[in-house]
mmCIF file of C-alpha atoms in Angstrom:
data_model
loop_
_atom_site.group_PDB
_atom_site.id
_atom_site.type_symbol
_atom_site.label_atom_id
_atom_site.label_comp_id
_atom_site.label_asym_id
_atom_site.label_seq_id
_atom_site.Cartn_x
_atom_site.Cartn_y
_atom_site.Cartn_z
ATOM 1 C CA MET A 16 -24.309 -5.906 -8.392
ATOM 2 C CA ILE A 17 -23.727 -2.780 -10.290
ATOM 3 C CA PHE A 18 -24.106 -0.546 -7.437
ATOM 4 C CA MET A 19 -21.635 -2.553 -5.505
ATOM 5 C CA ILE A 20 -19.228 -2.097 -8.240
ATOM 6 C CA ARG A 21 -19.937 1.557 -8.297
ATOM 7 C CA SER A 22 -19.154 2.276 -4.705
ATOM 8 C CA THR A 23 -15.879 3.649 -3.928
ATOM 9 C CA GLU A 24 -15.174 1.119 -1.345
ATOM 10 C CA ALA A 25 -15.624 -1.839 -3.685
ATOM 11 C CA VAL A 26 -13.124 -0.117 -6.106
ATOM 12 C CA VAL A 27 -10.699 0.293 -3.515
ATOM 13 C CA TRP A 28 -11.180 -3.282 -2.302
ATOM 14 C CA MET A 29 -10.575 -4.712 -5.805
ATOM 15 C CA SER A 30 -7.647 -2.325 -6.165
ATOM 16 C CA LEU A 31 -6.031 -3.919 -2.797
ATOM 17 C CA ILE A 32 -6.464 -7.252 -4.143
ATOM 18 C CA ALA A 33 -4.886 -6.196 -7.369
ATOM 19 C CA VAL A 34 -2.006 -4.838 -5.410
ATOM 20 C CA THR A 35 -1.806 -7.794 -3.171
ATOM 21 C CA ILE A 36 -1.346 -9.865 -6.258
ATOM 22 C CA PHE A 37 1.267 -7.704 -7.766
ATOM 23 C CA SER A 38 3.221 -7.389 -4.722
ATOM 24 C CA TRP A 39 3.141 -11.361 -4.383
ATOM 25 C CA ALA A 40 4.327 -11.873 -7.847
ATOM 26 C CA LEU A 41 7.315 -9.304 -7.285
ATOM 27 C CA GLY A 42 7.929 -11.212 -4.076
ATOM 28 C CA VAL A 43 8.367 -14.455 -5.609
ATOM 29 C CA GLN A 44 9.666 -13.024 -8.951
ATOM 30 C CA HIS A 45 8.496 -16.318 -10.695
ATOM 31 C CA GLY A 46 12.018 -16.989 -12.193
ATOM 32 C CA SER A 47 11.990 -13.375 -13.936
ATOM 33 C CA THR A 48 14.996 -11.111 -13.299
ATOM 34 C CA VAL A 49 13.550 -8.199 -14.653
ATOM 35 C CA VAL A 50 13.972 -6.208 -11.378
ATOM 36 C CA GLY A 51 16.791 -6.849 -8.792
ATOM 37 C CA HIS A 52 16.113 -8.259 -5.525
ATOM 38 C CA ASN A 53 16.595 -4.927 -3.707
ATOM 39 C CA THR A 54 14.195 -3.115 -6.237
ATOM 40 C CA ALA A 55 11.686 -5.626 -5.925
ATOM 41 C CA SER A 56 11.734 -5.497 -2.218
ATOM 42 C CA LEU A 57 11.526 -1.867 -1.816
ATOM 43 C CA MET A 58 8.444 -1.977 -4.076
ATOM 44 C CA VAL A 59 6.928 -4.591 -2.057
ATOM 45 C CA ILE A 60 7.455 -2.336 1.167
ATOM 46 C CA ALA A 61 5.990 0.795 -0.910
ATOM 47 C CA LEU A 62 3.038 -1.258 -1.829
ATOM 48 C CA ALA A 63 2.375 -2.464 1.784
ATOM 49 C CA VAL A 64 2.386 1.174 2.893
ATOM 50 C CA LEU A 65 0.237 2.035 0.056
ATOM 51 C CA LYS A 66 -2.339 -0.533 1.120
ATOM 52 C CA LEU A 67 -2.078 0.474 4.846
ATOM 53 C CA ARG A 68 -3.014 3.979 3.510
ATOM 54 C CA PHE A 69 -5.899 2.894 1.475
ATOM 55 C CA VAL A 70 -7.283 0.820 4.408
ATOM 56 C CA GLY A 71 -7.000 3.623 6.742
ATOM 57 C CA LEU A 72 -8.538 6.102 4.483
ATOM 58 C CA TYR A 73 -11.334 4.353 3.010
ATOM 59 C CA PHE A 74 -12.331 1.677 5.546
ATOM 60 C CA MET A 75 -11.414 3.273 8.667
ATOM 61 C CA GLU A 76 -12.979 6.507 7.394
ATOM 62 C CA ILE A 77 -9.669 8.808 7.840
ATOM 63 C CA ARG A 78 -10.383 10.733 4.843
ATOM 64 C CA ARG A 79 -13.580 12.334 6.355
ATOM 65 C CA THR A 80 -11.862 13.079 9.864
ATOM 66 C CA PRO A 81 -10.381 16.672 10.936
ATOM 67 C CA LEU A 82 -7.464 17.667 8.828
ATOM 68 C CA ALA A 83 -5.089 17.331 11.928
ATOM 69 C CA LEU A 84 -6.005 13.428 12.276
ATOM 70 C CA ARG A 85 -5.560 13.016 8.492
ATOM 71 C CA ALA A 86 -2.416 14.864 8.358
ATOM 72 C CA SER A 87 -0.857 12.812 11.034
ATOM 73 C CA PHE A 88 -1.933 9.580 9.340
ATOM 74 C CA GLU A 89 -0.435 10.612 6.230
ATOM 75 C CA ALA A 90 2.735 11.664 8.198
ATOM 76 C CA TYR A 91 2.589 8.189 9.836
ATOM 77 C CA CYS A 92 2.531 6.538 6.590
ATOM 78 C CA ALA A 93 5.188 8.524 5.109
ATOM 79 C CA PHE A 94 7.349 7.962 8.243
ATOM 80 C CA LEU A 95 6.892 4.245 8.233
ATOM 81 C CA LEU A 96 7.731 3.860 4.474
ATOM 82 C CA ALA A 97 10.945 5.831 5.319
ATOM 83 C CA LEU A 98 11.713 3.740 8.304
ATOM 84 C CA LEU A 99 11.156 0.339 6.661
ATOM 85 C CA SER A 100 13.045 1.290 3.585
ATOM 86 C CA SER A 101 15.963 2.421 5.571
ATOM 87 C CA MET A 102 15.890 -0.454 7.796
ATOM 88 C CA PHE A 103 15.870 -2.758 4.664
ATOM 89 C CA LEU A 104 18.708 -0.608 2.943
ATOM 90 C CA PHE A 105 21.150 -0.006 5.885
ATOM 91 C CA GLY A 106 19.958 -2.601 8.457
#
């Protein structure tokens, strides 16, 4: 069990679970008005792209691929974040 917790993939998996719970809490807001609707929605979008990046890097092994493939994946994540955010704000 300790070996499983010490592996990078297990730590990333637990982080993905934590980010999922946090984004769910932001989405439903539980009656809290700490952040506005637009801010919470943009944070959920950013967290979704962050989760995509973690899955790509750690579970699809993109972090160990040639630099060109990793750079294109990172650019894709940045483009996706910009596209989804602009669609939400201006669409």
